[in-house]
Amino acid sequence: MRLGAGVAAALAAGHPVLACESTILTHGLPAPRNLAVAAEAEDLVRSLGVVPATVGVLDGEVVVGLSGPELERLAGAPGRVKLSARDLPVAVATGATGGTTVAATAHLAHRAGIAVFATGGLGGVHRGAATTFDESADLPALASLPVVVVSAGVKSVLDVAATLERLETLGVSVAGYRTHAFPGFYVADSGHRVGQRVESPQQVAAAWRAARALGLPGALVVANPVPRDEQLPPAEHDAALADALAALDAAGIGGQDATPFLLQRVRDATGDRSLEVNVAVYRNNLTLGARIAAELAADPVTPPG
Ligand code: PSU
Ligand code: MN
């Protein structure tokens, strides 16, 4: 694993760093928008006084803190793959190039000493998981990695209720950011409730410090809804989702390809409006993630023992 130059220096100096996932870059957005969004994301984080560390794998090298030219390589790499944590060893051995999922990014961020990580939406329990067993590796990763993850809830293409149950079972702390309505990625409210809420980056930092002091093993998910004036209109969302789920069924697609397929279908059905919402979601999470990272760096935690 290689740390980007700016990232290594920032960590050594105790400056705030925010890890960013790259599946949005490799699989979430079409070229050339993907690269524009990645570059804009880095600028946004920097403008808040925080060093961005986008995580990805280039020709088998795991990088935490891709440079501008490296982001460009990743965004345009033919045959780029989607890498969860378990995929990393063989990706390294075979020289693969790919974006990292929440599970892989959380793992690598933690290993690099980065406490906060921003993404769009988490993976979780897929619809029909009772028979397919398709549950994202994001879930067990969050159970065992002590990172703050800022996300707009879980992707609405999933079984949100089941995912919330699994997060509870796995002992993952979940707090709504200024809301008890669990966000639904494209929409501010998934229709499901989240029991705990936090009001500020300071409170998130305090919760993370408490988790460290209490020796809890897992992540703290900050569920940050997209602003209502930027969400996909709920009726449009529901119609697009129904269409996407029917198409998935008809195409018989499963496994790792299910999420990218569903998101693409939602995009087709909404004439790219969902794409703009996806970007708004990501921006909103980067902003909050950077503020939390700044707060944690201002008063760092010394692990007990
Ligand atoms: N954005 C996309 N496609 C994706 C993802 C994000 O456009 O596939 C990723 C996220 O990185 C998340 C992962 O961690 O999907 C979950 O996928 P799976 O259910 O295969 O674990
Ligand atoms: Mn899966």
mmCIF file of C-alpha atoms and ligand atoms in Angstrom:
data_model
loop_
_atom_site.group_PDB
_atom_site.id
_atom_site.type_symbol
_atom_site.label_atom_id
_atom_site.label_comp_id
_atom_site.label_asym_id
_atom_site.label_seq_id
_atom_site.Cartn_x
_atom_site.Cartn_y
_atom_site.Cartn_z
ATOM 1 C CA MET A 1 0.000 0.000 0.000
ATOM 2 C CA ARG A 2 1.389 3.394 -0.980
ATOM 3 C CA LEU A 3 0.283 6.673 0.588
ATOM 4 C CA GLY A 4 0.084 9.692 -1.710
ATOM 5 C CA ALA A 5 2.766 12.248 -0.932
ATOM 6 C CA GLY A 6 0.404 14.877 0.457
ATOM 7 C CA VAL A 7 -1.437 12.264 2.497
ATOM 8 C CA ALA A 8 1.664 10.847 4.162
ATOM 9 C CA ALA A 9 2.846 14.340 5.094
ATOM 10 C CA ALA A 10 -0.572 15.361 6.416
ATOM 11 C CA LEU A 11 -0.907 12.253 8.574
ATOM 12 C CA ALA A 12 2.592 12.680 9.964
ATOM 13 C CA ALA A 13 1.816 16.301 10.850
ATOM 14 C CA GLY A 14 -1.595 15.505 12.341
ATOM 15 C CA HIS A 15 -3.445 17.470 9.678
ATOM 16 C CA PRO A 16 -6.960 16.350 8.806
ATOM 17 C CA VAL A 17 -7.336 13.789 6.031
ATOM 18 C CA LEU A 18 -10.552 12.495 4.451
ATOM 19 C CA ALA A 19 -10.576 9.171 2.613
ATOM 20 C CA CYS A 20 -12.800 9.005 -0.475
ATOM 21 C CA GLU A 21 -14.050 5.891 -2.241
ATOM 22 C CA SER A 22 -13.462 5.370 -5.949
ATOM 23 C CA THR A 23 -16.249 3.053 -7.115
ATOM 24 C CA ILE A 24 -18.245 6.187 -7.853
ATOM 25 C CA LEU A 25 -15.405 7.101 -10.198
ATOM 26 C CA THR A 26 -14.904 3.709 -11.836
ATOM 27 C CA HIS A 27 -18.495 2.407 -11.882
ATOM 28 C CA GLY A 28 -20.885 5.100 -10.669
ATOM 29 C CA LEU A 29 -20.510 7.853 -13.234
ATOM 30 C CA PRO A 30 -19.915 7.802 -16.977
ATOM 31 C CA ALA A 31 -16.732 9.262 -18.504
ATOM 32 C CA PRO A 32 -15.761 12.074 -18.709
ATOM 33 C CA ARG A 33 -18.054 13.223 -15.885
ATOM 34 C CA ASN A 34 -16.470 10.708 -13.511
ATOM 35 C CA LEU A 35 -13.081 12.395 -13.687
ATOM 36 C CA ALA A 36 -14.578 15.890 -13.401
ATOM 37 C CA VAL A 37 -16.458 14.848 -10.261
ATOM 38 C CA ALA A 38 -13.373 13.221 -8.724
ATOM 39 C CA ALA A 39 -11.291 16.335 -9.333
ATOM 40 C CA GLU A 40 -14.053 18.585 -8.040
ATOM 41 C CA ALA A 41 -14.359 16.377 -4.950
ATOM 42 C CA GLU A 42 -10.678 16.816 -4.171
ATOM 43 C CA ASP A 43 -10.946 20.601 -4.610
ATOM 44 C CA LEU A 44 -13.973 20.769 -2.351
ATOM 45 C CA VAL A 45 -12.231 18.840 0.432
ATOM 46 C CA ARG A 46 -9.092 20.986 0.089
ATOM 47 C CA SER A 47 -11.156 24.167 0.230
ATOM 48 C CA LEU A 48 -12.263 23.057 3.693
ATOM 49 C CA GLY A 49 -8.667 22.733 4.859
ATOM 50 C CA VAL A 50 -8.604 18.929 4.646
ATOM 51 C CA VAL A 51 -6.346 16.672 2.561
ATOM 52 C CA PRO A 52 -8.339 14.289 0.323
ATOM 53 C CA ALA A 53 -7.169 10.690 0.002
ATOM 54 C CA THR A 54 -8.978 8.945 -2.823
ATOM 55 C CA VAL A 55 -8.304 5.228 -2.614
ATOM 56 C CA GLY A 56 -7.836 2.948 -5.606
ATOM 57 C CA VAL A 57 -5.744 0.205 -7.191
ATOM 58 C CA LEU A 58 -3.548 0.933 -10.226
ATOM 59 C CA ASP A 59 -1.829 -1.963 -12.003
ATOM 60 C CA GLY A 60 -1.851 -3.941 -8.789
ATOM 61 C CA GLU A 61 -0.607 -1.113 -6.599
ATOM 62 C CA VAL A 62 -2.904 -0.110 -3.756
ATOM 63 C CA VAL A 63 -2.855 3.677 -3.422
ATOM 64 C CA VAL A 64 -4.327 5.777 -0.606
ATOM 65 C CA GLY A 65 -4.280 9.303 -1.956
ATOM 66 C CA LEU A 66 -4.266 9.134 -5.756
ATOM 67 C CA SER A 67 -2.623 12.079 -7.522
ATOM 68 C CA GLY A 68 -4.396 14.026 -10.264
ATOM 69 C CA PRO A 69 -2.780 12.025 -13.080
ATOM 70 C CA GLU A 70 -3.493 8.784 -11.187
ATOM 71 C CA LEU A 71 -7.177 9.691 -10.827
ATOM 72 C CA GLU A 72 -7.211 10.250 -14.560
ATOM 73 C CA ARG A 73 -5.638 6.860 -15.206
ATOM 74 C CA LEU A 74 -8.117 5.107 -12.937
ATOM 75 C CA ALA A 75 -11.139 6.899 -14.391
ATOM 76 C CA GLY A 76 -10.205 5.926 -17.945
ATOM 77 C CA ALA A 77 -8.633 2.516 -17.415
ATOM 78 C CA PRO A 78 -10.119 -0.053 -19.804
ATOM 79 C CA GLY A 79 -11.133 -3.164 -17.912
ATOM 80 C CA ARG A 80 -11.207 -1.412 -14.532
ATOM 81 C CA VAL A 81 -12.863 -3.543 -11.930
ATOM 82 C CA LYS A 82 -14.837 -3.089 -8.734
ATOM 83 C CA LEU A 83 -12.808 -4.201 -5.743
ATOM 84 C CA SER A 84 -14.204 -5.154 -2.389
ATOM 85 C CA ALA A 85 -11.800 -5.951 0.461
ATOM 86 C CA ARG A 86 -11.568 -9.641 -0.352
ATOM 87 C CA ASP A 87 -10.676 -8.844 -3.970
ATOM 88 C CA LEU A 88 -7.560 -6.864 -3.073
ATOM 89 C CA PRO A 89 -5.018 -9.697 -2.726
ATOM 90 C CA VAL A 90 -5.617 -11.194 -6.163
ATOM 91 C CA ALA A 91 -5.910 -7.699 -7.693
ATOM 92 C CA VAL A 92 -2.416 -6.969 -6.384
ATOM 93 C CA ALA A 93 -1.052 -10.311 -7.539
ATOM 94 C CA THR A 94 -2.461 -9.969 -11.044
ATOM 95 C CA GLY A 95 -1.797 -6.259 -11.566
ATOM 96 C CA ALA A 96 -5.458 -5.269 -11.793
ATOM 97 C CA THR A 97 -6.766 -1.692 -11.870
ATOM 98 C CA GLY A 98 -9.970 -0.809 -10.070
ATOM 99 C CA GLY A 99 -12.103 1.263 -7.784
ATOM 100 C CA THR A 100 -12.569 0.317 -4.157
ATOM 101 C CA THR A 101 -15.957 -0.258 -2.548
ATOM 102 C CA VAL A 102 -16.929 0.952 0.899
ATOM 103 C CA ALA A 103 -15.586 -2.273 2.431
ATOM 104 C CA ALA A 104 -12.211 -1.990 0.710
ATOM 105 C CA THR A 105 -11.904 1.768 1.213
ATOM 106 C CA ALA A 106 -12.765 1.543 4.911
ATOM 107 C CA HIS A 107 -10.196 -1.190 5.368
ATOM 108 C CA LEU A 108 -7.434 0.693 3.565
ATOM 109 C CA ALA A 109 -8.257 4.039 5.187
ATOM 110 C CA HIS A 110 -8.076 2.484 8.625
ATOM 111 C CA ARG A 111 -4.828 0.771 7.813
ATOM 112 C CA ALA A 112 -3.398 4.083 6.619
ATOM 113 C CA GLY A 113 -4.432 5.777 9.861
ATOM 114 C CA ILE A 114 -7.310 7.778 8.379
ATOM 115 C CA ALA A 115 -10.362 7.927 10.635
ATOM 116 C CA VAL A 116 -12.993 9.473 8.383
ATOM 117 C CA PHE A 117 -14.262 8.346 5.029
ATOM 118 C CA ALA A 118 -16.908 9.767 2.674
ATOM 119 C CA THR A 119 -18.952 7.833 0.150
ATOM 120 C CA GLY A 120 -22.273 8.163 -1.663
ATOM 121 C CA GLY A 121 -24.331 5.330 -0.231
ATOM 122 C CA LEU A 122 -23.447 2.118 1.553
ATOM 123 C CA GLY A 123 -23.962 -1.342 0.185
ATOM 124 C CA GLY A 124 -26.198 -3.651 2.198
ATOM 125 C CA VAL A 125 -28.793 -6.366 1.955
ATOM 126 C CA HIS A 126 -30.062 -6.798 -1.594
ATOM 127 C CA ARG A 127 -33.726 -7.372 -2.252
ATOM 128 C CA GLY A 128 -34.343 -11.099 -2.431
ATOM 129 C CA ALA A 129 -31.319 -11.810 -0.232
ATOM 130 C CA ALA A 130 -33.344 -14.383 1.671
ATOM 131 C CA THR A 131 -32.882 -16.684 -1.307
ATOM 132 C CA THR A 132 -29.785 -15.263 -3.062
ATOM 133 C CA PHE A 133 -27.735 -14.568 0.095
ATOM 134 C CA ASP A 134 -26.594 -11.372 -1.651
ATOM 135 C CA GLU A 135 -25.499 -9.117 1.114
ATOM 136 C CA SER A 136 -22.724 -6.592 0.586
ATOM 137 C CA ALA A 137 -19.337 -7.193 2.167
ATOM 138 C CA ASP A 138 -19.664 -3.560 3.272
ATOM 139 C CA LEU A 139 -21.682 -4.807 6.239
ATOM 140 C CA PRO A 140 -19.148 -7.113 7.934
ATOM 141 C CA ALA A 141 -16.408 -4.603 7.089
ATOM 142 C CA LEU A 142 -18.268 -1.894 8.981
ATOM 143 C CA ALA A 143 -18.691 -4.279 11.902
ATOM 144 C CA SER A 144 -14.953 -4.550 12.420
ATOM 145 C CA LEU A 145 -13.392 -1.273 11.261
ATOM 146 C CA PRO A 146 -13.324 1.722 13.622
ATOM 147 C CA VAL A 147 -13.903 4.451 11.043
ATOM 148 C CA VAL A 148 -16.443 7.222 10.655
ATOM 149 C CA VAL A 149 -18.329 6.695 7.399
ATOM 150 C CA VAL A 150 -20.377 9.559 6.000
ATOM 151 C CA SER A 151 -23.034 8.315 3.587
ATOM 152 C CA ALA A 152 -26.548 9.185 2.432
ATOM 153 C CA GLY A 153 -27.853 5.998 4.002
ATOM 154 C CA VAL A 154 -27.799 2.904 1.858
ATOM 155 C CA LYS A 155 -28.538 2.696 -1.848
ATOM 156 C CA SER A 156 -32.292 2.726 -2.295
ATOM 157 C CA VAL A 157 -32.064 -0.193 -4.721
ATOM 158 C CA LEU A 158 -31.407 -2.367 -1.664
ATOM 159 C CA ASP A 159 -33.692 -3.767 1.006
ATOM 160 C CA VAL A 160 -33.281 -0.815 3.351
ATOM 161 C CA ALA A 161 -35.208 -2.283 6.298
ATOM 162 C CA ALA A 162 -33.196 -5.499 6.218
ATOM 163 C CA THR A 163 -29.951 -3.536 5.924
ATOM 164 C CA LEU A 164 -30.823 -1.496 9.015
ATOM 165 C CA GLU A 165 -31.531 -4.729 10.883
ATOM 166 C CA ARG A 166 -28.189 -6.172 9.834
ATOM 167 C CA LEU A 167 -26.345 -3.008 10.862
ATOM 168 C CA GLU A 168 -27.955 -3.350 14.263
ATOM 169 C CA THR A 169 -27.065 -7.042 14.577
ATOM 170 C CA LEU A 170 -23.478 -6.349 13.547
ATOM 171 C CA GLY A 171 -23.089 -3.644 16.157
ATOM 172 C CA VAL A 172 -22.479 -0.816 13.721
ATOM 173 C CA SER A 173 -23.307 2.575 15.258
ATOM 174 C CA VAL A 174 -25.696 4.545 13.028
ATOM 175 C CA ALA A 175 -26.755 8.144 13.580
ATOM 176 C CA GLY A 176 -28.895 10.388 11.416
ATOM 177 C CA TYR A 177 -27.294 13.730 10.734
ATOM 178 C CA ARG A 178 -29.824 16.259 12.049
ATOM 179 C CA THR A 179 -32.643 13.822 11.327
ATOM 180 C CA HIS A 180 -34.406 10.700 12.524
ATOM 181 C CA ALA A 181 -35.424 9.882 8.950
ATOM 182 C CA PHE A 182 -32.933 7.416 7.526
ATOM 183 C CA PRO A 183 -31.875 8.805 4.138
ATOM 184 C CA GLY A 184 -32.523 6.868 0.933
ATOM 185 C CA PHE A 185 -29.504 7.919 -1.153
ATOM 186 C CA TYR A 186 -31.376 9.655 -4.030
ATOM 187 C CA VAL A 187 -34.112 10.794 -1.654
ATOM 188 C CA ALA A 188 -33.769 12.539 1.681
ATOM 189 C CA ASP A 189 -36.060 10.100 3.497
ATOM 190 C CA SER A 190 -36.103 6.345 2.854
ATOM 191 C CA GLY A 191 -39.245 5.971 4.914
ATOM 192 C CA HIS A 192 -37.301 4.180 7.638
ATOM 193 C CA ARG A 193 -36.393 5.635 10.996
ATOM 194 C CA VAL A 194 -33.005 5.896 12.614
ATOM 195 C CA GLY A 195 -33.140 5.912 16.399
ATOM 196 C CA GLN A 196 -30.149 8.116 17.150
ATOM 197 C CA ARG A 197 -29.185 11.465 15.682
ATOM 198 C CA VAL A 198 -26.282 13.894 15.897
ATOM 199 C CA GLU A 199 -26.395 17.609 15.318
ATOM 200 C CA SER A 200 -22.846 18.692 14.469
ATOM 201 C CA PRO A 201 -19.377 17.569 13.391
ATOM 202 C CA GLN A 202 -18.354 18.136 17.025
ATOM 203 C CA GLN A 203 -20.922 15.608 18.177
ATOM 204 C CA VAL A 204 -19.769 13.070 15.603
ATOM 205 C CA ALA A 205 -16.192 13.541 16.784
ATOM 206 C CA ALA A 206 -17.302 13.127 20.400
ATOM 207 C CA ALA A 207 -19.151 9.911 19.522
ATOM 208 C CA TRP A 208 -16.110 8.547 17.714
ATOM 209 C CA ARG A 209 -13.876 9.345 20.697
ATOM 210 C CA ALA A 210 -16.378 7.629 22.981
ATOM 211 C CA ALA A 211 -16.349 4.543 20.768
ATOM 212 C CA ARG A 212 -12.547 4.426 21.013
ATOM 213 C CA ALA A 213 -12.578 4.949 24.777
ATOM 214 C CA LEU A 214 -15.174 2.193 25.186
ATOM 215 C CA GLY A 215 -13.288 -0.208 22.964
ATOM 216 C CA LEU A 216 -16.061 -0.783 20.450
ATOM 217 C CA PRO A 217 -14.734 -2.455 17.321
ATOM 218 C CA GLY A 218 -16.907 -1.164 14.512
ATOM 219 C CA ALA A 219 -17.748 1.855 12.418
ATOM 220 C CA LEU A 220 -19.833 4.892 13.123
ATOM 221 C CA VAL A 221 -22.123 5.533 10.162
ATOM 222 C CA VAL A 222 -23.264 9.131 9.834
ATOM 223 C CA ALA A 223 -26.397 9.034 7.708
ATOM 224 C CA ASN A 224 -26.425 12.376 5.931
ATOM 225 C CA PRO A 225 -29.490 13.087 3.783
ATOM 226 C CA VAL A 226 -29.191 14.918 0.480
ATOM 227 C CA PRO A 227 -30.790 18.372 0.848
ATOM 228 C CA ARG A 228 -34.482 18.127 -0.083
ATOM 229 C CA ASP A 229 -34.180 20.712 -2.829
ATOM 230 C CA GLU A 230 -31.537 18.523 -4.490
ATOM 231 C CA GLN A 231 -33.195 15.119 -4.077
ATOM 232 C CA LEU A 232 -34.776 13.110 -6.859
ATOM 233 C CA PRO A 233 -38.525 13.783 -6.630
ATOM 234 C CA PRO A 234 -39.769 10.755 -4.643
ATOM 235 C CA ALA A 235 -42.453 9.764 -7.174
ATOM 236 C CA GLU A 236 -39.897 9.841 -9.989
ATOM 237 C CA HIS A 237 -37.497 7.861 -7.816
ATOM 238 C CA ASP A 238 -40.046 5.156 -7.015
ATOM 239 C CA ALA A 239 -41.053 4.731 -10.667
ATOM 240 C CA ALA A 240 -37.433 4.525 -11.854
ATOM 241 C CA LEU A 241 -36.584 2.052 -9.127
ATOM 242 C CA ALA A 242 -39.500 -0.220 -9.970
ATOM 243 C CA ASP A 243 -38.376 -0.229 -13.596
ATOM 244 C CA ALA A 244 -34.774 -0.971 -12.633
ATOM 245 C CA LEU A 245 -35.737 -3.857 -10.348
ATOM 246 C CA ALA A 246 -37.912 -5.407 -13.053
ATOM 247 C CA ALA A 247 -35.041 -5.089 -15.550
ATOM 248 C CA LEU A 248 -32.625 -6.749 -13.119
ATOM 249 C CA ASP A 249 -35.009 -9.625 -12.709
ATOM 250 C CA ALA A 250 -35.486 -9.995 -16.455
ATOM 251 C CA ALA A 251 -31.748 -9.840 -17.145
ATOM 252 C CA GLY A 252 -30.967 -12.384 -14.416
ATOM 253 C CA ILE A 253 -28.082 -10.279 -13.152
ATOM 254 C CA GLY A 254 -26.678 -10.781 -9.679
ATOM 255 C CA GLY A 255 -23.516 -10.545 -7.617
ATOM 256 C CA GLN A 256 -21.147 -7.621 -7.962
ATOM 257 C CA ASP A 257 -22.853 -6.424 -11.124
ATOM 258 C CA ALA A 258 -26.241 -5.909 -9.483
ATOM 259 C CA THR A 259 -25.579 -2.472 -7.942
ATOM 260 C CA PRO A 260 -23.969 -0.890 -11.025
ATOM 261 C CA PHE A 261 -26.740 -2.347 -13.229
ATOM 262 C CA LEU A 262 -29.531 -0.972 -11.041
ATOM 263 C CA LEU A 263 -27.940 2.474 -10.745
ATOM 264 C CA GLN A 264 -27.481 2.593 -14.517
ATOM 265 C CA ARG A 265 -31.144 1.707 -15.080
ATOM 266 C CA VAL A 266 -32.291 4.366 -12.653
ATOM 267 C CA ARG A 267 -30.126 6.795 -14.592
ATOM 268 C CA ASP A 268 -31.653 5.734 -17.913
ATOM 269 C CA ALA A 269 -35.163 6.085 -16.511
ATOM 270 C CA THR A 270 -34.568 9.563 -15.095
ATOM 271 C CA GLY A 271 -32.755 11.015 -18.094
ATOM 272 C CA ASP A 272 -29.593 11.482 -16.067
ATOM 273 C CA ARG A 273 -31.329 13.455 -13.320
ATOM 274 C CA SER A 274 -30.371 10.725 -10.873
ATOM 275 C CA LEU A 275 -26.759 11.251 -11.923
ATOM 276 C CA GLU A 276 -26.898 14.880 -10.816
ATOM 277 C CA VAL A 277 -28.483 13.793 -7.551
ATOM 278 C CA ASN A 278 -25.712 11.224 -7.091
ATOM 279 C CA VAL A 279 -23.155 14.011 -7.483
ATOM 280 C CA ALA A 280 -25.067 16.237 -5.033
ATOM 281 C CA VAL A 281 -25.171 13.377 -2.518
ATOM 282 C CA TYR A 282 -21.430 12.873 -2.832
ATOM 283 C CA ARG A 283 -20.650 16.585 -2.453
ATOM 284 C CA ASN A 284 -22.821 16.833 0.616
ATOM 285 C CA ASN A 285 -21.042 13.859 2.204
ATOM 286 C CA LEU A 286 -17.589 15.161 1.333
ATOM 287 C CA THR A 287 -18.411 18.482 2.975
ATOM 288 C CA LEU A 288 -19.595 16.888 6.206
ATOM 289 C CA GLY A 289 -16.774 14.327 6.129
ATOM 290 C CA ALA A 290 -14.195 17.091 5.820
ATOM 291 C CA ARG A 291 -15.720 18.986 8.740
ATOM 292 C CA ILE A 292 -15.640 15.847 10.897
ATOM 293 C CA ALA A 293 -12.035 15.128 9.894
ATOM 294 C CA ALA A 294 -11.071 18.694 10.836
ATOM 295 C CA GLU A 295 -12.793 18.319 14.180
ATOM 296 C CA LEU A 296 -10.999 15.047 14.950
ATOM 297 C CA ALA A 297 -7.610 16.428 13.940
ATOM 298 C CA ALA A 298 -8.107 19.433 16.213
ATOM 299 C CA ASP A 299 -8.275 17.093 19.213
ATOM 300 C CA PRO A 300 -6.728 13.730 18.308
ATOM 301 C CA VAL A 301 -7.406 10.531 20.199
ATOM 302 C CA THR A 302 -4.633 8.591 21.856
ATOM 303 C CA PRO A 303 -5.717 4.968 21.917
ATOM 304 C CA PRO A 304 -5.991 3.592 25.482
ATOM 305 C CA GLY A 305 -3.337 1.090 26.631
HETATM 306 N N1 PSU B 1 -21.458 3.142 -6.873
HETATM 307 C C1 PSU B 1 -21.760 2.540 -8.037
HETATM 308 N N2 PSU B 1 -21.666 1.216 -8.124
HETATM 309 C C2 PSU B 1 -21.276 0.451 -7.081
HETATM 310 C C3 PSU B 1 -20.966 1.116 -5.860
HETATM 311 C C4 PSU B 1 -21.070 2.439 -5.816
HETATM 312 O O1 PSU B 1 -22.146 3.199 -8.967
HETATM 313 O O2 PSU B 1 -21.183 -0.748 -7.216
HETATM 314 C C5 PSU B 1 -20.484 0.303 -4.716
HETATM 315 C C6 PSU B 1 -20.173 0.983 -3.382
HETATM 316 O O3 PSU B 1 -18.789 1.164 -3.387
HETATM 317 C C7 PSU B 1 -20.572 -0.071 -2.365
HETATM 318 C C8 PSU B 1 -20.725 -1.289 -3.240
HETATM 319 O O4 PSU B 1 -19.594 -0.213 -1.404
HETATM 320 O O5 PSU B 1 -21.261 -0.773 -4.424
HETATM 321 C C9 PSU B 1 -21.584 -2.373 -2.764
HETATM 322 O O6 PSU B 1 -21.653 -3.339 -3.775
HETATM 323 P P1 PSU B 1 -21.865 -4.878 -3.406
HETATM 324 O O7 PSU B 1 -23.304 -5.024 -3.064
HETATM 325 O O8 PSU B 1 -21.460 -5.617 -4.636
HETATM 326 O O9 PSU B 1 -20.949 -5.142 -2.234
HETATM 327 MN MN MN B 2 -23.113 -8.833 -3.558
#
